[in-house]
């Protein structure tokens, strides 16, 4: 994300969401930061509920999704480094620099998603800052009858069969639910858990 910089980011706004482009900077400590004005709606939204949802594309075939908690940063060294990379922002707010505030992405979870030219996917989920990795929605359980219907219908070829058991290769799974819909004994053979 630090290489992309300008990314759509959503915040909670009452019973709805609000989205805008934010300018993210990865600083020498390896962390991601962004700046906004205390007079903007996004500042109030983040002080009410300090969470961002980010989703962007990198080099056309890589999607990056991130759900993160943020917090204000008041470290003078961080501010100095941030504005050395963004002199235009400092110039823009030169008449009232105290209105600026820097936020740091502190914890959360996300996903890297690679869509190949042949429409096959690869994905990896991760967490940072003490966050928890988002589990995949579908899982084949011990009660599976090993009929193979799920494997025959999987659009991504993500279901494997080894040692008489079926399982989902999460890195290949589109999380679409076709296997669950097609399973004749899904009540005992599969689980479906939506992320809360």
mmCIF file with all atom_site columns, C-alpha atoms in Angstrom:
data_model
loop_
_atom_site.group_PDB
_atom_site.id
_atom_site.type_symbol
_atom_site.label_atom_id
_atom_site.label_alt_id
_atom_site.label_comp_id
_atom_site.label_asym_id
_atom_site.label_entity_id
_atom_site.label_seq_id
_atom_site.pdbx_PDB_ins_code
_atom_site.Cartn_x
_atom_site.Cartn_y
_atom_site.Cartn_z
_atom_site.occupancy
_atom_site.B_iso_or_equiv
_atom_site.pdbx_formal_charge
_atom_site.auth_seq_id
_atom_site.auth_comp_id
_atom_site.auth_asym_id
_atom_site.auth_atom_id
_atom_site.pdbx_PDB_model_num
ATOM 1   C CA . UNK A 1 1   ? 0.000   0.000   0.000   1.00 0.00 ? 1   UNK A CA 1
ATOM 2   C CA . UNK A 1 2   ? 2.901   2.319   0.719   1.00 0.00 ? 2   UNK A CA 1
ATOM 3   C CA . UNK A 1 3   ? 3.859   2.166   -2.981  1.00 0.00 ? 3   UNK A CA 1
ATOM 4   C CA . UNK A 1 4   ? 0.364   3.087   -4.206  1.00 0.00 ? 4   UNK A CA 1
ATOM 5   C CA . UNK A 1 5   ? -0.282  6.166   -2.008  1.00 0.00 ? 5   UNK A CA 1
ATOM 6   C CA . UNK A 1 6   ? -3.645  7.460   -3.292  1.00 0.00 ? 6   UNK A CA 1
ATOM 7   C CA . UNK A 1 7   ? -6.264  4.938   -2.192  1.00 0.00 ? 7   UNK A CA 1
ATOM 8   C CA . UNK A 1 8   ? -10.055 4.960   -1.671  1.00 0.00 ? 8   UNK A CA 1
ATOM 9   C CA . UNK A 1 9   ? -10.791 4.635   2.044   1.00 0.00 ? 9   UNK A CA 1
ATOM 10  C CA . UNK A 1 10  ? -14.202 4.273   3.682   1.00 0.00 ? 10  UNK A CA 1
ATOM 11  C CA . UNK A 1 11  ? -15.277 5.354   7.150   1.00 0.00 ? 11  UNK A CA 1
ATOM 12  C CA . UNK A 1 12  ? -18.494 4.798   9.053   1.00 0.00 ? 12  UNK A CA 1
ATOM 13  C CA . UNK A 1 13  ? -20.912 7.727   8.879   1.00 0.00 ? 13  UNK A CA 1
ATOM 14  C CA . UNK A 1 14  ? -23.868 7.096   11.173  1.00 0.00 ? 14  UNK A CA 1
ATOM 15  C CA . UNK A 1 15  ? -25.827 4.217   9.648   1.00 0.00 ? 15  UNK A CA 1
ATOM 16  C CA . UNK A 1 16  ? -24.002 4.563   6.335   1.00 0.00 ? 16  UNK A CA 1
ATOM 17  C CA . UNK A 1 17  ? -20.445 4.811   5.027   1.00 0.00 ? 17  UNK A CA 1
ATOM 18  C CA . UNK A 1 18  ? -18.459 7.626   3.474   1.00 0.00 ? 18  UNK A CA 1
ATOM 19  C CA . UNK A 1 19  ? -15.572 7.193   1.051   1.00 0.00 ? 19  UNK A CA 1
ATOM 20  C CA . UNK A 1 20  ? -12.804 9.413   -0.220  1.00 0.00 ? 20  UNK A CA 1
ATOM 21  C CA . UNK A 1 21  ? -9.245  9.200   -1.571  1.00 0.00 ? 21  UNK A CA 1
ATOM 22  C CA . UNK A 1 22  ? -6.533  9.401   1.085   1.00 0.00 ? 22  UNK A CA 1
ATOM 23  C CA . UNK A 1 23  ? -2.801  9.824   0.533   1.00 0.00 ? 23  UNK A CA 1
ATOM 24  C CA . UNK A 1 24  ? -0.945  7.068   2.416   1.00 0.00 ? 24  UNK A CA 1
ATOM 25  C CA . UNK A 1 25  ? 2.765   7.235   3.155   1.00 0.00 ? 25  UNK A CA 1
ATOM 26  C CA . UNK A 1 26  ? 4.975   4.432   4.405   1.00 0.00 ? 26  UNK A CA 1
ATOM 27  C CA . UNK A 1 27  ? 7.628   5.999   6.627   1.00 0.00 ? 27  UNK A CA 1
ATOM 28  C CA . UNK A 1 28  ? 11.046  4.721   7.665   1.00 0.00 ? 28  UNK A CA 1
ATOM 29  C CA . UNK A 1 29  ? 9.529   2.820   10.621  1.00 0.00 ? 29  UNK A CA 1
ATOM 30  C CA . UNK A 1 30  ? 7.659   0.664   8.075   1.00 0.00 ? 30  UNK A CA 1
ATOM 31  C CA . UNK A 1 31  ? 4.253   1.921   9.228   1.00 0.00 ? 31  UNK A CA 1
ATOM 32  C CA . UNK A 1 32  ? 1.536   3.574   7.127   1.00 0.00 ? 32  UNK A CA 1
ATOM 33  C CA . UNK A 1 33  ? 0.308   7.105   7.845   1.00 0.00 ? 33  UNK A CA 1
ATOM 34  C CA . UNK A 1 34  ? -2.058  9.622   6.308   1.00 0.00 ? 34  UNK A CA 1
ATOM 35  C CA . UNK A 1 35  ? -2.903  13.241  7.024   1.00 0.00 ? 35  UNK A CA 1
ATOM 36  C CA . UNK A 1 36  ? -6.209  15.067  7.080   1.00 0.00 ? 36  UNK A CA 1
ATOM 37  C CA . UNK A 1 37  ? -7.634  18.314  8.373   1.00 0.00 ? 37  UNK A CA 1
ATOM 38  C CA . UNK A 1 38  ? -9.451  18.484  11.701  1.00 0.00 ? 38  UNK A CA 1
ATOM 39  C CA . UNK A 1 39  ? -12.118 20.518  9.910   1.00 0.00 ? 39  UNK A CA 1
ATOM 40  C CA . UNK A 1 40  ? -13.054 17.743  7.467   1.00 0.00 ? 40  UNK A CA 1
ATOM 41  C CA . UNK A 1 41  ? -15.933 15.283  7.963   1.00 0.00 ? 41  UNK A CA 1
ATOM 42  C CA . UNK A 1 42  ? -13.466 12.380  7.779   1.00 0.00 ? 42  UNK A CA 1
ATOM 43  C CA . UNK A 1 43  ? -11.774 13.641  10.958  1.00 0.00 ? 43  UNK A CA 1
ATOM 44  C CA . UNK A 1 44  ? -15.050 13.591  12.909  1.00 0.00 ? 44  UNK A CA 1
ATOM 45  C CA . UNK A 1 45  ? -15.887 10.159  11.514  1.00 0.00 ? 45  UNK A CA 1
ATOM 46  C CA . UNK A 1 46  ? -12.497 8.804   12.606  1.00 0.00 ? 46  UNK A CA 1
ATOM 47  C CA . UNK A 1 47  ? -12.735 10.313  16.071  1.00 0.00 ? 47  UNK A CA 1
ATOM 48  C CA . UNK A 1 48  ? -16.226 8.794   16.450  1.00 0.00 ? 48  UNK A CA 1
ATOM 49  C CA . UNK A 1 49  ? -15.162 5.373   15.112  1.00 0.00 ? 49  UNK A CA 1
ATOM 50  C CA . UNK A 1 50  ? -11.434 5.049   14.354  1.00 0.00 ? 50  UNK A CA 1
ATOM 51  C CA . UNK A 1 51  ? -11.653 2.485   11.557  1.00 0.00 ? 51  UNK A CA 1
ATOM 52  C CA . UNK A 1 52  ? -10.901 2.539   7.828   1.00 0.00 ? 52  UNK A CA 1
ATOM 53  C CA . UNK A 1 53  ? -11.828 0.079   5.086   1.00 0.00 ? 53  UNK A CA 1
ATOM 54  C CA . UNK A 1 54  ? -9.431  0.253   2.154   1.00 0.00 ? 54  UNK A CA 1
ATOM 55  C CA . UNK A 1 55  ? -9.553  -1.512  -1.202  1.00 0.00 ? 55  UNK A CA 1
ATOM 56  C CA . UNK A 1 56  ? -7.373  -0.762  -4.177  1.00 0.00 ? 56  UNK A CA 1
ATOM 57  C CA . UNK A 1 57  ? -5.778  -2.278  -7.248  1.00 0.00 ? 57  UNK A CA 1
ATOM 58  C CA . UNK A 1 58  ? -2.058  -2.644  -7.869  1.00 0.00 ? 58  UNK A CA 1
ATOM 59  C CA . UNK A 1 59  ? -0.665  -3.334  -11.347 1.00 0.00 ? 59  UNK A CA 1
ATOM 60  C CA . UNK A 1 60  ? -4.133  -4.239  -12.680 1.00 0.00 ? 60  UNK A CA 1
ATOM 61  C CA . UNK A 1 61  ? -4.317  -7.794  -11.328 1.00 0.00 ? 61  UNK A CA 1
ATOM 62  C CA . UNK A 1 62  ? -3.551  -7.394  -7.629  1.00 0.00 ? 62  UNK A CA 1
ATOM 63  C CA . UNK A 1 63  ? -6.307  -6.329  -5.256  1.00 0.00 ? 63  UNK A CA 1
ATOM 64  C CA . UNK A 1 64  ? -5.408  -5.219  -1.747  1.00 0.00 ? 64  UNK A CA 1
ATOM 65  C CA . UNK A 1 65  ? -8.109  -5.073  0.924   1.00 0.00 ? 65  UNK A CA 1
ATOM 66  C CA . UNK A 1 66  ? -7.514  -3.757  4.427   1.00 0.00 ? 66  UNK A CA 1
ATOM 67  C CA . UNK A 1 67  ? -9.751  -3.184  7.449   1.00 0.00 ? 67  UNK A CA 1
ATOM 68  C CA . UNK A 1 68  ? -7.795  -1.240  10.025  1.00 0.00 ? 68  UNK A CA 1
ATOM 69  C CA . UNK A 1 69  ? -8.024  0.651   13.267  1.00 0.00 ? 69  UNK A CA 1
ATOM 70  C CA . UNK A 1 70  ? -6.280  4.026   13.192  1.00 0.00 ? 70  UNK A CA 1
ATOM 71  C CA . UNK A 1 71  ? -5.067  6.425   15.831  1.00 0.00 ? 71  UNK A CA 1
ATOM 72  C CA . UNK A 1 72  ? -3.788  9.972   15.880  1.00 0.00 ? 72  UNK A CA 1
ATOM 73  C CA . UNK A 1 73  ? -0.028  10.377  15.931  1.00 0.00 ? 73  UNK A CA 1
ATOM 74  C CA . UNK A 1 74  ? 1.673   13.312  17.638  1.00 0.00 ? 74  UNK A CA 1
ATOM 75  C CA . UNK A 1 75  ? 5.318   12.170  17.458  1.00 0.00 ? 75  UNK A CA 1
ATOM 76  C CA . UNK A 1 76  ? 7.393   15.164  16.212  1.00 0.00 ? 76  UNK A CA 1
ATOM 77  C CA . UNK A 1 77  ? 9.827   12.879  14.357  1.00 0.00 ? 77  UNK A CA 1
ATOM 78  C CA . UNK A 1 78  ? 6.970   11.234  12.464  1.00 0.00 ? 78  UNK A CA 1
ATOM 79  C CA . UNK A 1 79  ? 5.552   14.638  11.570  1.00 0.00 ? 79  UNK A CA 1
ATOM 80  C CA . UNK A 1 80  ? 8.924   15.867  10.340  1.00 0.00 ? 80  UNK A CA 1
ATOM 81  C CA . UNK A 1 81  ? 9.446   12.814  8.141   1.00 0.00 ? 81  UNK A CA 1
ATOM 82  C CA . UNK A 1 82  ? 5.862   12.853  6.861   1.00 0.00 ? 82  UNK A CA 1
ATOM 83  C CA . UNK A 1 83  ? 6.005   16.482  5.765   1.00 0.00 ? 83  UNK A CA 1
ATOM 84  C CA . UNK A 1 84  ? 9.479   16.101  4.268   1.00 0.00 ? 84  UNK A CA 1
ATOM 85  C CA . UNK A 1 85  ? 7.740   13.714  1.853   1.00 0.00 ? 85  UNK A CA 1
ATOM 86  C CA . UNK A 1 86  ? 4.715   16.020  1.463   1.00 0.00 ? 86  UNK A CA 1
ATOM 87  C CA . UNK A 1 87  ? 5.969   19.622  1.285   1.00 0.00 ? 87  UNK A CA 1
ATOM 88  C CA . UNK A 1 88  ? 2.991   20.613  -0.862  1.00 0.00 ? 88  UNK A CA 1
ATOM 89  C CA . UNK A 1 89  ? 0.583   19.631  1.920   1.00 0.00 ? 89  UNK A CA 1
ATOM 90  C CA . UNK A 1 90  ? 2.470   21.765  4.409   1.00 0.00 ? 90  UNK A CA 1
ATOM 91  C CA . UNK A 1 91  ? 2.377   24.654  1.937   1.00 0.00 ? 91  UNK A CA 1
ATOM 92  C CA . UNK A 1 92  ? -1.356  24.197  1.391   1.00 0.00 ? 92  UNK A CA 1
ATOM 93  C CA . UNK A 1 93  ? -2.078  24.456  5.126   1.00 0.00 ? 93  UNK A CA 1
ATOM 94  C CA . UNK A 1 94  ? 0.600   27.089  5.864   1.00 0.00 ? 94  UNK A CA 1
ATOM 95  C CA . UNK A 1 95  ? -1.966  29.616  7.163   1.00 0.00 ? 95  UNK A CA 1
ATOM 96  C CA . UNK A 1 96  ? -3.214  27.222  9.860   1.00 0.00 ? 96  UNK A CA 1
ATOM 97  C CA . UNK A 1 97  ? -0.854  24.228  10.274  1.00 0.00 ? 97  UNK A CA 1
ATOM 98  C CA . UNK A 1 98  ? -2.458  23.285  13.604  1.00 0.00 ? 98  UNK A CA 1
ATOM 99  C CA . UNK A 1 99  ? -5.546  22.098  11.734  1.00 0.00 ? 99  UNK A CA 1
ATOM 100 C CA . UNK A 1 100 ? -3.559  19.178  10.299  1.00 0.00 ? 100 UNK A CA 1
ATOM 101 C CA . UNK A 1 101 ? -3.535  15.772  11.977  1.00 0.00 ? 101 UNK A CA 1
ATOM 102 C CA . UNK A 1 102 ? -1.653  12.591  11.104  1.00 0.00 ? 102 UNK A CA 1
ATOM 103 C CA . UNK A 1 103 ? -3.182  9.154   11.598  1.00 0.00 ? 103 UNK A CA 1
ATOM 104 C CA . UNK A 1 104 ? -1.354  5.841   11.811  1.00 0.00 ? 104 UNK A CA 1
ATOM 105 C CA . UNK A 1 105 ? -2.753  2.454   10.772  1.00 0.00 ? 105 UNK A CA 1
ATOM 106 C CA . UNK A 1 106 ? -2.272  0.454   13.978  1.00 0.00 ? 106 UNK A CA 1
ATOM 107 C CA . UNK A 1 107 ? -4.024  -2.927  13.702  1.00 0.00 ? 107 UNK A CA 1
ATOM 108 C CA . UNK A 1 108 ? -6.313  -4.872  11.446  1.00 0.00 ? 108 UNK A CA 1
ATOM 109 C CA . UNK A 1 109 ? -6.650  -7.550  8.823   1.00 0.00 ? 109 UNK A CA 1
ATOM 110 C CA . UNK A 1 110 ? -6.477  -7.723  5.082   1.00 0.00 ? 110 UNK A CA 1
ATOM 111 C CA . UNK A 1 111 ? -6.092  -9.730  1.930   1.00 0.00 ? 111 UNK A CA 1
ATOM 112 C CA . UNK A 1 112 ? -3.918  -9.806  -1.168  1.00 0.00 ? 112 UNK A CA 1
ATOM 113 C CA . UNK A 1 113 ? -5.840  -11.118 -4.167  1.00 0.00 ? 113 UNK A CA 1
ATOM 114 C CA . UNK A 1 114 ? -4.198  -11.992 -7.495  1.00 0.00 ? 114 UNK A CA 1
ATOM 115 C CA . UNK A 1 115 ? -6.430  -12.512 -10.512 1.00 0.00 ? 115 UNK A CA 1
ATOM 116 C CA . UNK A 1 116 ? -4.491  -14.318 -13.231 1.00 0.00 ? 116 UNK A CA 1
ATOM 117 C CA . UNK A 1 117 ? -5.130  -13.788 -16.942 1.00 0.00 ? 117 UNK A CA 1
ATOM 118 C CA . UNK A 1 118 ? -6.869  -17.193 -17.094 1.00 0.00 ? 118 UNK A CA 1
ATOM 119 C CA . UNK A 1 119 ? -9.311  -16.040 -14.362 1.00 0.00 ? 119 UNK A CA 1
ATOM 120 C CA . UNK A 1 120 ? -7.695  -18.305 -11.765 1.00 0.00 ? 120 UNK A CA 1
ATOM 121 C CA . UNK A 1 121 ? -7.042  -16.633 -8.442  1.00 0.00 ? 121 UNK A CA 1
ATOM 122 C CA . UNK A 1 122 ? -4.541  -16.750 -5.615  1.00 0.00 ? 122 UNK A CA 1
ATOM 123 C CA . UNK A 1 123 ? -5.189  -15.055 -2.305  1.00 0.00 ? 123 UNK A CA 1
ATOM 124 C CA . UNK A 1 124 ? -3.500  -14.603 1.023   1.00 0.00 ? 124 UNK A CA 1
ATOM 125 C CA . UNK A 1 125 ? -5.086  -13.231 4.165   1.00 0.00 ? 125 UNK A CA 1
ATOM 126 C CA . UNK A 1 126 ? -3.102  -11.585 6.922   1.00 0.00 ? 126 UNK A CA 1
ATOM 127 C CA . UNK A 1 127 ? -3.335  -9.570  10.115  1.00 0.00 ? 127 UNK A CA 1
ATOM 128 C CA . UNK A 1 128 ? -1.093  -6.968  11.716  1.00 0.00 ? 128 UNK A CA 1
ATOM 129 C CA . UNK A 1 129 ? -0.754  -5.075  14.979  1.00 0.00 ? 129 UNK A CA 1
ATOM 130 C CA . UNK A 1 130 ? -2.501  -7.784  16.998  1.00 0.00 ? 130 UNK A CA 1
ATOM 131 C CA . UNK A 1 131 ? -5.462  -8.082  14.612  1.00 0.00 ? 131 UNK A CA 1
ATOM 132 C CA . UNK A 1 132 ? -6.997  -11.444 13.689  1.00 0.00 ? 132 UNK A CA 1
ATOM 133 C CA . UNK A 1 133 ? -6.818  -12.928 10.206  1.00 0.00 ? 133 UNK A CA 1
ATOM 134 C CA . UNK A 1 134 ? -10.267 -13.189 8.619   1.00 0.00 ? 134 UNK A CA 1
ATOM 135 C CA . UNK A 1 135 ? -11.289 -16.851 8.336   1.00 0.00 ? 135 UNK A CA 1
ATOM 136 C CA . UNK A 1 136 ? -12.566 -18.261 5.073   1.00 0.00 ? 136 UNK A CA 1
ATOM 137 C CA . UNK A 1 137 ? -16.323 -18.697 4.873   1.00 0.00 ? 137 UNK A CA 1
ATOM 138 C CA . UNK A 1 138 ? -16.491 -22.356 3.855   1.00 0.00 ? 138 UNK A CA 1
ATOM 139 C CA . UNK A 1 139 ? -14.851 -25.435 5.336   1.00 0.00 ? 139 UNK A CA 1
ATOM 140 C CA . UNK A 1 140 ? -15.253 -29.158 4.694   1.00 0.00 ? 140 UNK A CA 1
ATOM 141 C CA . UNK A 1 141 ? -15.908 -31.003 7.957   1.00 0.00 ? 141 UNK A CA 1
ATOM 142 C CA . UNK A 1 142 ? -15.150 -34.488 9.244   1.00 0.00 ? 142 UNK A CA 1
ATOM 143 C CA . UNK A 1 143 ? -18.730 -35.512 8.410   1.00 0.00 ? 143 UNK A CA 1
ATOM 144 C CA . UNK A 1 144 ? -17.995 -35.254 4.671   1.00 0.00 ? 144 UNK A CA 1
ATOM 145 C CA . UNK A 1 145 ? -19.197 -38.335 2.747   1.00 0.00 ? 145 UNK A CA 1
ATOM 146 C CA . UNK A 1 146 ? -16.375 -37.947 0.173   1.00 0.00 ? 146 UNK A CA 1
ATOM 147 C CA . UNK A 1 147 ? -18.772 -37.966 -2.783  1.00 0.00 ? 147 UNK A CA 1
ATOM 148 C CA . UNK A 1 148 ? -16.651 -35.446 -4.725  1.00 0.00 ? 148 UNK A CA 1
ATOM 149 C CA . UNK A 1 149 ? -19.556 -33.245 -5.869  1.00 0.00 ? 149 UNK A CA 1
ATOM 150 C CA . UNK A 1 150 ? -17.910 -30.167 -4.358  1.00 0.00 ? 150 UNK A CA 1
ATOM 151 C CA . UNK A 1 151 ? -14.669 -30.850 -6.226  1.00 0.00 ? 151 UNK A CA 1
ATOM 152 C CA . UNK A 1 152 ? -16.515 -31.419 -9.519  1.00 0.00 ? 152 UNK A CA 1
ATOM 153 C CA . UNK A 1 153 ? -18.299 -28.056 -9.206  1.00 0.00 ? 153 UNK A CA 1
ATOM 154 C CA . UNK A 1 154 ? -15.522 -25.829 -7.827  1.00 0.00 ? 154 UNK A CA 1
ATOM 155 C CA . UNK A 1 155 ? -14.919 -23.083 -10.407 1.00 0.00 ? 155 UNK A CA 1
ATOM 156 C CA . UNK A 1 156 ? -11.369 -22.408 -9.172  1.00 0.00 ? 156 UNK A CA 1
ATOM 157 C CA . UNK A 1 157 ? -10.205 -25.998 -8.692  1.00 0.00 ? 157 UNK A CA 1
ATOM 158 C CA . UNK A 1 158 ? -9.601  -25.198 -5.027  1.00 0.00 ? 158 UNK A CA 1
ATOM 159 C CA . UNK A 1 159 ? -10.902 -28.458 -3.574  1.00 0.00 ? 159 UNK A CA 1
ATOM 160 C CA . UNK A 1 160 ? -8.304  -31.169 -3.063  1.00 0.00 ? 160 UNK A CA 1
ATOM 161 C CA . UNK A 1 161 ? -8.620  -34.885 -2.350  1.00 0.00 ? 161 UNK A CA 1
ATOM 162 C CA . UNK A 1 162 ? -5.879  -36.573 -0.344  1.00 0.00 ? 162 UNK A CA 1
ATOM 163 C CA . UNK A 1 163 ? -5.877  -39.717 1.798   1.00 0.00 ? 163 UNK A CA 1
ATOM 164 C CA . UNK A 1 164 ? -9.613  -40.213 1.308   1.00 0.00 ? 164 UNK A CA 1
ATOM 165 C CA . UNK A 1 165 ? -10.485 -36.698 2.536   1.00 0.00 ? 165 UNK A CA 1
ATOM 166 C CA . UNK A 1 166 ? -11.572 -33.523 0.765   1.00 0.00 ? 166 UNK A CA 1
ATOM 167 C CA . UNK A 1 167 ? -10.401 -30.069 1.821   1.00 0.00 ? 167 UNK A CA 1
ATOM 168 C CA . UNK A 1 168 ? -10.383 -26.533 0.456   1.00 0.00 ? 168 UNK A CA 1
ATOM 169 C CA . UNK A 1 169 ? -7.068  -24.989 -0.559  1.00 0.00 ? 169 UNK A CA 1
ATOM 170 C CA . UNK A 1 170 ? -7.691  -21.506 0.821   1.00 0.00 ? 170 UNK A CA 1
ATOM 171 C CA . UNK A 1 171 ? -5.053  -19.816 -1.328  1.00 0.00 ? 171 UNK A CA 1
ATOM 172 C CA . UNK A 1 172 ? -7.026  -20.921 -4.431  1.00 0.00 ? 172 UNK A CA 1
ATOM 173 C CA . UNK A 1 173 ? -10.561 -20.441 -3.062  1.00 0.00 ? 173 UNK A CA 1
ATOM 174 C CA . UNK A 1 174 ? -12.803 -17.663 -4.386  1.00 0.00 ? 174 UNK A CA 1
ATOM 175 C CA . UNK A 1 175 ? -15.022 -18.007 -1.275  1.00 0.00 ? 175 UNK A CA 1
ATOM 176 C CA . UNK A 1 176 ? -18.033 -18.069 -3.634  1.00 0.00 ? 176 UNK A CA 1
ATOM 177 C CA . UNK A 1 177 ? -20.118 -20.788 -1.959  1.00 0.00 ? 177 UNK A CA 1
ATOM 178 C CA . UNK A 1 178 ? -20.774 -23.059 -4.949  1.00 0.00 ? 178 UNK A CA 1
ATOM 179 C CA . UNK A 1 179 ? -19.325 -26.041 -3.068  1.00 0.00 ? 179 UNK A CA 1
ATOM 180 C CA . UNK A 1 180 ? -21.701 -25.394 -0.186  1.00 0.00 ? 180 UNK A CA 1
ATOM 181 C CA . UNK A 1 181 ? -24.731 -25.024 -2.469  1.00 0.00 ? 181 UNK A CA 1
ATOM 182 C CA . UNK A 1 182 ? -23.931 -28.238 -4.360  1.00 0.00 ? 182 UNK A CA 1
ATOM 183 C CA . UNK A 1 183 ? -23.081 -30.405 -1.326  1.00 0.00 ? 183 UNK A CA 1
ATOM 184 C CA . UNK A 1 184 ? -25.978 -32.886 -0.793  1.00 0.00 ? 184 UNK A CA 1
ATOM 185 C CA . UNK A 1 185 ? -25.177 -33.217 2.926   1.00 0.00 ? 185 UNK A CA 1
ATOM 186 C CA . UNK A 1 186 ? -23.971 -29.694 3.706   1.00 0.00 ? 186 UNK A CA 1
ATOM 187 C CA . UNK A 1 187 ? -25.648 -29.632 7.134   1.00 0.00 ? 187 UNK A CA 1
ATOM 188 C CA . UNK A 1 188 ? -23.138 -32.216 8.379   1.00 0.00 ? 188 UNK A CA 1
ATOM 189 C CA . UNK A 1 189 ? -20.387 -32.067 5.754   1.00 0.00 ? 189 UNK A CA 1
ATOM 190 C CA . UNK A 1 190 ? -19.602 -28.356 5.560   1.00 0.00 ? 190 UNK A CA 1
ATOM 191 C CA . UNK A 1 191 ? -19.564 -25.217 7.662   1.00 0.00 ? 191 UNK A CA 1
ATOM 192 C CA . UNK A 1 192 ? -20.432 -21.690 6.578   1.00 0.00 ? 192 UNK A CA 1
ATOM 193 C CA . UNK A 1 193 ? -19.308 -18.855 8.820   1.00 0.00 ? 193 UNK A CA 1
ATOM 194 C CA . UNK A 1 194 ? -19.639 -15.238 7.764   1.00 0.00 ? 194 UNK A CA 1
ATOM 195 C CA . UNK A 1 195 ? -17.031 -12.880 9.182   1.00 0.00 ? 195 UNK A CA 1
ATOM 196 C CA . UNK A 1 196 ? -18.405 -10.494 11.802  1.00 0.00 ? 196 UNK A CA 1
#
